[in-house]
XYZ file of C-alpha atoms in Angstrom:
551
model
C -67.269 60.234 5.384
C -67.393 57.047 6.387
C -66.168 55.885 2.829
C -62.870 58.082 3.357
C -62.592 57.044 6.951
C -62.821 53.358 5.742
C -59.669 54.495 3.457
C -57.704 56.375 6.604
C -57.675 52.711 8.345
C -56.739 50.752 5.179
C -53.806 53.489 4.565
C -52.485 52.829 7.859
C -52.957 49.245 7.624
C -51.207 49.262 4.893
C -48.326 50.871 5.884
C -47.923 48.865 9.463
C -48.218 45.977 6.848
C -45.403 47.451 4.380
C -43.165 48.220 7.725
C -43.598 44.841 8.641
C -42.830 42.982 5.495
C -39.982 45.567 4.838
C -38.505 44.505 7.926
C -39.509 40.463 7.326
C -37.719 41.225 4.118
C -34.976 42.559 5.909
C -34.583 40.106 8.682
C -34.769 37.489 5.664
C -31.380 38.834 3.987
C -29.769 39.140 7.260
C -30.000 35.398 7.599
C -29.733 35.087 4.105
C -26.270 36.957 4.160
C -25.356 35.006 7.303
C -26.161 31.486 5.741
C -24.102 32.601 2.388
C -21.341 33.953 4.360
C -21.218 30.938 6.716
C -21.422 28.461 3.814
C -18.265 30.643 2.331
C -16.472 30.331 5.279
C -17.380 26.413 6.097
C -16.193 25.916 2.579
C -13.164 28.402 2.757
C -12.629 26.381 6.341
C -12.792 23.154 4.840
C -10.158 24.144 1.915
C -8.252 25.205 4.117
C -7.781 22.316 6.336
C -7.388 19.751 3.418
C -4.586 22.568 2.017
C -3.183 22.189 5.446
C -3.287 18.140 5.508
C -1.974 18.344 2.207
C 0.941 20.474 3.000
C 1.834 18.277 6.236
C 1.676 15.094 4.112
C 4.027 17.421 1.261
C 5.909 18.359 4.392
C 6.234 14.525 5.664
C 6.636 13.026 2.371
C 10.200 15.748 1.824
C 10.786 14.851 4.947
C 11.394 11.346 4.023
C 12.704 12.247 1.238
C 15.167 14.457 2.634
C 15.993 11.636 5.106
C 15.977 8.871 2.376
C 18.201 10.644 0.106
C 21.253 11.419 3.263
C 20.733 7.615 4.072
C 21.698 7.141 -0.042
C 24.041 9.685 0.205
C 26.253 7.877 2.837
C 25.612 4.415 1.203
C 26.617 5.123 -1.804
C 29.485 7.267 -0.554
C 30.831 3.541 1.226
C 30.350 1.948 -1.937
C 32.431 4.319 -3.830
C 35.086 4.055 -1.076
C 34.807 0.529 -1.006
C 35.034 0.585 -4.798
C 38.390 2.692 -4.568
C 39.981 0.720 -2.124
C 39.073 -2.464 -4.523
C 40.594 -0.889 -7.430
C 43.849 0.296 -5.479
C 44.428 -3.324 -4.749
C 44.024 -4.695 -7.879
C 46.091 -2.058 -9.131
C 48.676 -3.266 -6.276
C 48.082 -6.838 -7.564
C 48.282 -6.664 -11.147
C 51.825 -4.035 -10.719
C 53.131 -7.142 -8.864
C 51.665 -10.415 -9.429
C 54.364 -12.237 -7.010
C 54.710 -9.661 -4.599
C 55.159 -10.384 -0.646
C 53.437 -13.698 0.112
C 51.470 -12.803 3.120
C 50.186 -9.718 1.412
C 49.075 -11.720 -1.727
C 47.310 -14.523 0.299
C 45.577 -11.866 2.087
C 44.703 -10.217 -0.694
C 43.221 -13.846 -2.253
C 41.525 -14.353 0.780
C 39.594 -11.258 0.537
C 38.882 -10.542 -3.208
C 39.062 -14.222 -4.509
C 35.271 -14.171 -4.229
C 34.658 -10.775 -5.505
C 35.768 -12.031 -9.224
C 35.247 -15.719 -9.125
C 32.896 -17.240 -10.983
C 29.521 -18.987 -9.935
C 31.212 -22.015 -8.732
C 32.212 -19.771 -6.070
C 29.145 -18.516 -4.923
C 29.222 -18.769 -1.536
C 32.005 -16.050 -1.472
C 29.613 -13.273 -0.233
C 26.806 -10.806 -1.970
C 29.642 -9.278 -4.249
C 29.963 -12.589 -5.543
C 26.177 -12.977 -6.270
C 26.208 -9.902 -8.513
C 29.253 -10.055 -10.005
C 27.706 -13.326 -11.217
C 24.557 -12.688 -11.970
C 25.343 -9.818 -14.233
C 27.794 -12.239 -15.700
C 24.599 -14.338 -17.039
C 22.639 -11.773 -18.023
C 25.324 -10.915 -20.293
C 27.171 -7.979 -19.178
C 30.947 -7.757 -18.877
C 32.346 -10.522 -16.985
C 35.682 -10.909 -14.852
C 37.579 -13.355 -14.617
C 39.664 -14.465 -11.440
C 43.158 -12.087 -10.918
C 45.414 -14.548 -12.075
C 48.497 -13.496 -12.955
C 46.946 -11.154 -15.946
C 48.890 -8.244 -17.889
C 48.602 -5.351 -16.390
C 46.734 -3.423 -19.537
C 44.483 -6.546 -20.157
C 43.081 -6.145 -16.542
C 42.373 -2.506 -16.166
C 40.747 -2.508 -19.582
C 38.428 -5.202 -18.565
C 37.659 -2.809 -15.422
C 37.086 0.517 -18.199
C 35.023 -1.860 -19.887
C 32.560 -2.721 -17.254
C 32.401 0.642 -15.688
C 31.406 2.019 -19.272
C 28.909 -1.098 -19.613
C 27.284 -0.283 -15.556
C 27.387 3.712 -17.042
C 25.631 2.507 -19.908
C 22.894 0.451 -18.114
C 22.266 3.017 -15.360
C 20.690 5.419 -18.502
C 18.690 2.771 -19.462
C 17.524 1.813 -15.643
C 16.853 5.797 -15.670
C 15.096 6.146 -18.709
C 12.825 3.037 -17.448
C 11.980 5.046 -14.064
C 11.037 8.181 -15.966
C 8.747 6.310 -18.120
C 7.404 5.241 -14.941
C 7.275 8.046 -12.620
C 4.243 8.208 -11.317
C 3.404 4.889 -10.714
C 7.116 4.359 -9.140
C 6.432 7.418 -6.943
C 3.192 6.893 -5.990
C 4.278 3.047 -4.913
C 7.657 4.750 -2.595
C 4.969 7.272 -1.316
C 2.868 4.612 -0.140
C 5.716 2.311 1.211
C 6.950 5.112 2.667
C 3.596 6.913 4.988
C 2.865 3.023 5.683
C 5.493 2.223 7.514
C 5.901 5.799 9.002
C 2.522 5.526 10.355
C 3.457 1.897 11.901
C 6.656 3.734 13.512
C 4.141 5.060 15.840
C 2.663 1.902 17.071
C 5.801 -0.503 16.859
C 8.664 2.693 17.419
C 10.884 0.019 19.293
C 10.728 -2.424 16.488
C 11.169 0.676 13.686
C 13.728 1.876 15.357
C 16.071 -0.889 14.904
C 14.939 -1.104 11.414
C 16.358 2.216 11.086
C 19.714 1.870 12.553
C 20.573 -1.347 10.180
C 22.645 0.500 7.180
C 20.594 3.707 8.200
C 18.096 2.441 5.609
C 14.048 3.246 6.957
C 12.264 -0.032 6.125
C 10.091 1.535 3.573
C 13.149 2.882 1.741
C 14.532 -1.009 1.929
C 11.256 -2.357 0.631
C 11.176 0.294 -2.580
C 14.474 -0.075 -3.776
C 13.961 -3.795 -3.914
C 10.855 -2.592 -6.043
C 12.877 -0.411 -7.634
C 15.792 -2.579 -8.635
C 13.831 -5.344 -9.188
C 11.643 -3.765 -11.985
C 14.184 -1.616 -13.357
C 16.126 -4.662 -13.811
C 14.446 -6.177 -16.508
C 13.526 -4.208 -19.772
C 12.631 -7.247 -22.348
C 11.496 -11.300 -22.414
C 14.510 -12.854 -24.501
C 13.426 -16.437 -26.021
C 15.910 -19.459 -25.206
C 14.097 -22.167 -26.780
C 11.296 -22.998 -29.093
C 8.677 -25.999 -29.325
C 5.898 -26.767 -31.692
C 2.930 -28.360 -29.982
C 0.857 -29.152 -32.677
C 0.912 -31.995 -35.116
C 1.328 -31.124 -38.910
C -1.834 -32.334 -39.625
C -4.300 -31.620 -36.778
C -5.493 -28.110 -36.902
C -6.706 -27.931 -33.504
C -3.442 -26.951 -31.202
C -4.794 -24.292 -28.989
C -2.268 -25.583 -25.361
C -4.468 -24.669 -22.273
C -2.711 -25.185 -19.642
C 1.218 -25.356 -19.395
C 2.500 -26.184 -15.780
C 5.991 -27.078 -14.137
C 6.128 -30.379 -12.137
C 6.880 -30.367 -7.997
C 10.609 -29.788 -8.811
C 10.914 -27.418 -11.930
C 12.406 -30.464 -14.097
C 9.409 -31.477 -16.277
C 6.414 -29.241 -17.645
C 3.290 -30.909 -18.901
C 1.291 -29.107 -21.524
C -2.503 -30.271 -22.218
C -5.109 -28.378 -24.362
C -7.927 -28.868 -27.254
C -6.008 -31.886 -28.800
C -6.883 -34.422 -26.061
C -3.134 -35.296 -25.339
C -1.738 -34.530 -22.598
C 2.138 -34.085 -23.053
C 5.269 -33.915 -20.502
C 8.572 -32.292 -21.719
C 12.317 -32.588 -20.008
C 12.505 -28.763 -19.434
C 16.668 -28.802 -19.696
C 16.511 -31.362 -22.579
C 14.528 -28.619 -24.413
C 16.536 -25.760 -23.505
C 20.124 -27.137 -24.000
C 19.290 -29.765 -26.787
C 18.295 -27.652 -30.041
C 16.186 -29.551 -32.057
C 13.677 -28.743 -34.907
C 10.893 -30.648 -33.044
C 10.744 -31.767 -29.072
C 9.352 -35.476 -28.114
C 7.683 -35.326 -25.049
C 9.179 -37.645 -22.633
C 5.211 -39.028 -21.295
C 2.242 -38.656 -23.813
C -1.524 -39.280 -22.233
C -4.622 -39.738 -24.781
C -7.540 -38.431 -23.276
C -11.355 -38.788 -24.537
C -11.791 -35.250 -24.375
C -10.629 -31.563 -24.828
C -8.522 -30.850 -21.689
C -8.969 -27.049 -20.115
C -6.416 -27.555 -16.878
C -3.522 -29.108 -15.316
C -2.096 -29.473 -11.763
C 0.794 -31.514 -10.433
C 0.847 -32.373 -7.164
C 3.200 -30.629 -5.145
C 3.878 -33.583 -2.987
C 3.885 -36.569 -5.428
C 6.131 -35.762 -8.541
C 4.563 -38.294 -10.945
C 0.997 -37.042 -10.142
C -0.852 -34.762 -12.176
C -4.483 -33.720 -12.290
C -6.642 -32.660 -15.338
C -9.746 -31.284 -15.823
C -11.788 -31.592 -19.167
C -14.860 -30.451 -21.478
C -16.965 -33.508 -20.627
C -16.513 -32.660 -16.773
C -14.398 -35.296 -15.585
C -11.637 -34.908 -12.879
C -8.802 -37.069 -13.730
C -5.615 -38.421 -11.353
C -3.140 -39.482 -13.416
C 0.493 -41.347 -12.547
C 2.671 -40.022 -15.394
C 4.975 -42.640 -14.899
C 2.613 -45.758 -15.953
C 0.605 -43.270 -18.100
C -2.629 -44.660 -16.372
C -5.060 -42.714 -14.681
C -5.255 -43.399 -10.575
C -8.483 -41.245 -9.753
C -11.441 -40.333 -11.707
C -14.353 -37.920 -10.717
C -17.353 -38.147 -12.919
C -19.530 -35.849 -10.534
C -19.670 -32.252 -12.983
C -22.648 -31.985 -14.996
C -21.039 -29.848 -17.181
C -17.721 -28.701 -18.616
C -14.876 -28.338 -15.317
C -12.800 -25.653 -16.517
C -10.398 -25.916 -13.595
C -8.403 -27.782 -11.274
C -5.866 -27.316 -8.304
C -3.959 -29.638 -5.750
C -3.612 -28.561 -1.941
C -0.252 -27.324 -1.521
C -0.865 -28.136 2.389
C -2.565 -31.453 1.593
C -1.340 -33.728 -0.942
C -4.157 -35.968 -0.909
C -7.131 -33.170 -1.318
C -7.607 -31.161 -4.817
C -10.641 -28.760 -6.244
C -12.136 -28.006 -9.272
C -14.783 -25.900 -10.767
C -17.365 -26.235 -13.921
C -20.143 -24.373 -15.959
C -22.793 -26.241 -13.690
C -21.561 -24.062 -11.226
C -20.355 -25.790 -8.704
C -17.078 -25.963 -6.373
C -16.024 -29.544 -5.061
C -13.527 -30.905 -3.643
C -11.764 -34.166 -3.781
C -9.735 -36.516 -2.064
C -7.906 -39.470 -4.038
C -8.320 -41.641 -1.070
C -11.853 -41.289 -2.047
C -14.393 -41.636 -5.468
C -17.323 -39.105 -4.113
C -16.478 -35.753 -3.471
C -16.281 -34.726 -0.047
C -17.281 -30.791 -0.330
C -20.051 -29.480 -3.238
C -20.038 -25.520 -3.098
C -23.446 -24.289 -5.200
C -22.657 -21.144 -6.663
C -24.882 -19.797 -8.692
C -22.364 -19.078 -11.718
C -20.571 -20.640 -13.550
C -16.600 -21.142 -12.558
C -14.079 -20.426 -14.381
C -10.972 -21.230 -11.930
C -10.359 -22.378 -8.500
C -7.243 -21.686 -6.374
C -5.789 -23.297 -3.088
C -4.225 -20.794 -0.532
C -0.662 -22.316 -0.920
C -0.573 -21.633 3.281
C -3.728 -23.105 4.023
C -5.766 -26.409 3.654
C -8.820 -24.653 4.001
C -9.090 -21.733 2.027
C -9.828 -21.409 -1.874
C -10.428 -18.596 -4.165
C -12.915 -19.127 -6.802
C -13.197 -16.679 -9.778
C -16.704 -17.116 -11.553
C -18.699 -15.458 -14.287
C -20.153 -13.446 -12.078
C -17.771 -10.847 -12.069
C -16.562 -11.862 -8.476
C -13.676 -13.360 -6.683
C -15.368 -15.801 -3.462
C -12.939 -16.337 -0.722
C -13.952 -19.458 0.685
C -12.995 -21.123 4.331
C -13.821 -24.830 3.183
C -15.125 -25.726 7.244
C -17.924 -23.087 6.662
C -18.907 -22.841 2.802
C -22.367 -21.400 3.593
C -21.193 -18.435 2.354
C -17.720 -17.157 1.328
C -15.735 -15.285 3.829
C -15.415 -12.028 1.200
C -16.541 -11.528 -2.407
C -13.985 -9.468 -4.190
C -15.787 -6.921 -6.416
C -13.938 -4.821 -9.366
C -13.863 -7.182 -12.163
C -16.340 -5.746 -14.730
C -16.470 -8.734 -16.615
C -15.648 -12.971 -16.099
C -12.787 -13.464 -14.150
C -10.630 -16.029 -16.115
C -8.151 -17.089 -13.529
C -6.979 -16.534 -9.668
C -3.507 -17.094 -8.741
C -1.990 -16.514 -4.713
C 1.270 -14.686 -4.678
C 1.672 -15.306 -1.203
C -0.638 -16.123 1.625
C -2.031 -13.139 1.628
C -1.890 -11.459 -2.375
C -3.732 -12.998 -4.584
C -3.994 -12.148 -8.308
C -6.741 -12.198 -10.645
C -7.318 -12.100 -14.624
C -10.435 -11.100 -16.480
C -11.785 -10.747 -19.673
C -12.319 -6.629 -18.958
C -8.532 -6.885 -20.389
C -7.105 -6.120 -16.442
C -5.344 -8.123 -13.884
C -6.623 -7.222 -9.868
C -4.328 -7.708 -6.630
C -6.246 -8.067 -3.339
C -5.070 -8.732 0.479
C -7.168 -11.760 1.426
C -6.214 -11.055 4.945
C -7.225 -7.795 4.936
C -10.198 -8.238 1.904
C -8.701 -5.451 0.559
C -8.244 -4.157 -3.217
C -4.659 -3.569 -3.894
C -4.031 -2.528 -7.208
C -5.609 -2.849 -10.996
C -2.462 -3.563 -13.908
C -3.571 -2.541 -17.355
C -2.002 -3.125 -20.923
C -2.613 -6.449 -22.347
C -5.762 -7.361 -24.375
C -8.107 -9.631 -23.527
C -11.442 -9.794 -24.062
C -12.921 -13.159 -24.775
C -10.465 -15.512 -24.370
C -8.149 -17.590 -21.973
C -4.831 -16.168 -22.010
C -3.511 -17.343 -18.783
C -2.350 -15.949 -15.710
C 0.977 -17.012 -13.779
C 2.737 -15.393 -10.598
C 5.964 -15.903 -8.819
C 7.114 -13.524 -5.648
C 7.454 -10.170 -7.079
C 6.110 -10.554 -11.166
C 3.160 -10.998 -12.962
C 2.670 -12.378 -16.390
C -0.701 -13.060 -18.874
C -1.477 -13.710 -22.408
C -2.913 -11.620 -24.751
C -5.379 -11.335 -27.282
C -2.540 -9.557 -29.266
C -0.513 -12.877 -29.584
C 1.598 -10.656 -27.277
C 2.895 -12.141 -23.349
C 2.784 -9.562 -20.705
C 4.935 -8.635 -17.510
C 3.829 -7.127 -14.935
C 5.693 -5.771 -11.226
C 3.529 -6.737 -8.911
C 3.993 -2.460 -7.491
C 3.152 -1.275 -10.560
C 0.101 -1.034 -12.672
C 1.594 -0.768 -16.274
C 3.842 -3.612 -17.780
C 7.209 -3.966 -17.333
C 8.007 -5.551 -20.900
C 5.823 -7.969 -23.186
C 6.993 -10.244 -26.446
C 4.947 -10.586 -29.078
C 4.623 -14.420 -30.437
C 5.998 -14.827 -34.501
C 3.988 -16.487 -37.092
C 6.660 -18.184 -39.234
C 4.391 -20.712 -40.622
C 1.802 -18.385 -41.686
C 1.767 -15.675 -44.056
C 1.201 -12.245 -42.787
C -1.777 -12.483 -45.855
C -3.357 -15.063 -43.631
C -6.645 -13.576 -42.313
C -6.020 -16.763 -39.307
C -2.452 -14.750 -38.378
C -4.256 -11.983 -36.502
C -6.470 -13.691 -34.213
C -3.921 -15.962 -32.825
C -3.718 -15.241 -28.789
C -1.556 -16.214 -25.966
C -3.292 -19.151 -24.087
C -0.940 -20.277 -21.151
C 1.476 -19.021 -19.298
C 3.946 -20.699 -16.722
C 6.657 -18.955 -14.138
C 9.482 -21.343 -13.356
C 9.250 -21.195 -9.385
C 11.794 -18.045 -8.207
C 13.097 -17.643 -11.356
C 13.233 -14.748 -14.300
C 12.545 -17.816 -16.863
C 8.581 -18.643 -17.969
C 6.512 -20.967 -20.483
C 4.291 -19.751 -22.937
C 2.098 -21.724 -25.356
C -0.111 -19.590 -27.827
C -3.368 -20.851 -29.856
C -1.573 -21.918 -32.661
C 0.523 -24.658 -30.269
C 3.838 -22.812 -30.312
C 5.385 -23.226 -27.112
C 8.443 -20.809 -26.132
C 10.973 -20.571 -22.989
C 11.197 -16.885 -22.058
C 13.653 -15.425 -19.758
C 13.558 -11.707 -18.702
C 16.412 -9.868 -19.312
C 18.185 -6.296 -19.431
């Protein structure tokens, strides 16, 4: 009885125990359901809103588009005009040479400049381009003299067919570059949209000069610029190296203050300076340098001062800093301080009388040839592989190390660097400053890195060159790029875009393609003529040429 009664209460234990973990179980899917479902919808929520930021940036971006391409539209609907109304008056001119004199003076006056040549320069921006397409080889015209009449519009056929022919290779240039092209006008383009809303007064006469937005302005200079150029043409040749001395791998290759000589310096302990137009206009089988310097060791740098034209700085194997006046071919300053080899040196642009270098005993100094001791020792940890003066600032150097790091230093604090720029996976090589603000850096992870040292910012990583062990060398100028390669290849890059714009690959003509020496040949200085399309380049087997890009 009991026994049974004993199983009554268990039973209906059991049951109040079953109702209650039935509805526990319950109550747990309920909020189970609820969590999944509001996870869904969070996610759903979340799609939805980045679908939704996506479209209005879509939406913005055809906006600007749609605005960009009426501003072009209208421009290029002037130009045609423009183009008409030149054409009708040559037409005019060339039916009657004499014709009425104040017509014909008038019509000197205004198109004399449009088709002179360079000696006329100052005749406006038609002028400029007429020209300049002029040396890059395309059809030229000469002044409207008193020309037959077939004779002139042929030579007008002629140059429309050569423009028709050069916009499909401009085109074909920008489709092989798409992405990178549209990706730098989408950029350009939100920037300065989004700055509209803080500076709209300032924007908004941007936007009524020529109708152009100021990110439209600033690609199509990108644009033109790069599409501009589609190879590196050679216009003269030197041979560094002596017959007999195996050892010609040129280092460094640098223009003086004034573009007029270049000094080359590498593994042969000379240090040479050339007549840049001697060697471009005078062919000759070999090139006598106008100064030669013996050194007592291997040099790895060179640096003229941008003040002093007959000053030039080197920096060699054995450590030593060296000041030297090309013009006695003595040396006016030398720094014994590096322990170890100083693979770098740079004059102040802002200072003429301060310089800094960098060595494997990794340290920074600074220098002033008013002065033996250095005045500034920067311990670093790493060895250094270059060392670059801001060209806008006394007091500011980049320093590229094997670390893998870019220090940005303020020389009146150097207890620690003002930014470290990370990305490099490997050595960075060299560091060269666009412009106050860009600077450029090479590495041995085969890329080249843009930053904004004013905003220690990445800007953009440029790929395609090879090089992986070596110095190849690293030069800028405003808007291009250019670096050796481990290829025997030279490399150009747009500064807005991250693949090359063109690259030349360096002959061997003294050395059979059999050679098992003809492959590992490299590109081991580079050298931009300031504002200019024309470079130096010196490989490992001492070949130096003069490049120029062209169309």
């Amino acid at each position: 009885m009991g026994q049974r009664q004993g199983c009554d209460v268990s039973i209906k234990e059991l049951d109040a125990l079953l109702s209650m973990l039935s509805e526990r179980k319950r109550k747990l899917e309920q909020e189970e359901a609820e969590r999944n479902m509001q996870i869904l919808l969070d996610f759903l929520q979340m799609l939805r809103k980045q679908k939704v930021d996506e479209l209005n940036e879509v939406q913005n971006d055809l906006q600007y588009i749609k605005e960009d391409i009426n501003s072009v539209e209208r421009h290029r609907i002037d130009l045609y005009r423009a183009r008409d109304r030149y054409s009708m008056k040559l037409r005019m001119l060339v039916d009657d040479p004499i014709g009425k004199k104040p017509w014909s003076s008038s019509t000197d006056r205004n198109f004399g400049g449009l088709f002179s040549t360079s000696r006329n320069a100052p005749g406006g921006l038609p002028t400029g381009n007429l020209t300049y397409k002029n040396v890059e080889g395309k059809a030229q015209i000469s002044s409207p003299g008193p020309h037959r009449k077939d004779n002139s519009i042929s030579e007008l056929n002629s140059q429309h067919m050569s423009q028709s022919g050069l916009a499909v290779v401009r085109k074909k240039r920008v489709n092989a570059q798409f992405n990178d092209l549209q990706e730098c006008y989408l950029q350009k383009r939100r920037l300065l949209a989004n700055k509209s809303h803080v500076k709209e007064e300032k924007d908004v006469d941007v936007i009524k000069r020529e109708g152009y937005s100021a990110g439209l302005e600033d690609f199509q200079s990108v644009l033109s610029t790069f599409t501009r150029y589609s190879r590196l043409r050679v216009i003269a040749e030197l041979r560094h190296g002596d017959l007999f001395h195996s050892a010609n791998i040129v280092s460094s290759i640098e223009f003086d203050r004034d573009d007029e000589l270049f000094a080359t310096a590498g593994v042969s302990r000379r240090i040479k300076v050339f007549d840049f137009s001697s060697v471009v206009n005078e062919p000759a089988d070999v090139h006598c340098p106008v100064v030669e310097m013996s050194t007592r060791s291997k040099l790895s740098c060179l640096s003229w001062n941008k003040y002093t034209k007959n000053h030039i700085a080197s920096s060699d194997y054995d450590g030593i800093v060296t000041v030297w006046d090309v013009t006695t071919r003595q040396s006016v300053m030398e720094y014994e301080e590096h322990e170890k080899r100083a693979w770098s040196v740079d004059f102040s642009r802002t200072d003429p009388s301060m310089l800094v270098s960098g060595s494997d005993d990794c340290k920074v100094k600074v220098w002033c040839t008013k002065q033996e001791a250095s005045v500034l020792n920067i311990d670093m940890k790493a060895n250094i592989c270059c060392v670059k003066y801001n060209p806008g600032s006394g007091v500011h150097i980049a320093v590229g190390s094997a670390d893998h790091h870019i220090h940005y230093y303020d020389l009146r604090n150097t207890s620690q660097p003002v930014h470290i720029f990370s990305g490099h996976r490997k050595a960075v090589s060299y560091v060269k400053f666009l412009s106050n603000n860009e600077l450029a850096s090479a590495s041995t992870d085969s890329t080249l890195r843009l930053w904004d040292v004013k905003e220690d910012l990445p800007i953009r990583t440029l790929r395609g060159h090879t090089n992986e062990k070596n110095f190849v060398g690293l030069t800028v100028n405003n808007e291009f790029l250019a670096c050796g390669s481990e290829t025997n290849e030279v490399f150009v890059y747009h500064k807005a875009i991250s693949k090359p714009v063109t690259w030349h690959r360096f002959g061997s003509p003294d050395v059979d393609d059999a050679d098992e020496d003809a492959g590992s040949y490299f590109i081991s200085a580079v050298c931009w003529k300031s504002d200019s399309p024309t470079m130096l380049a010196a490989n490992s087997q001492g070949t130096i040429k003069v490049l120029v890009l062209a169309a």
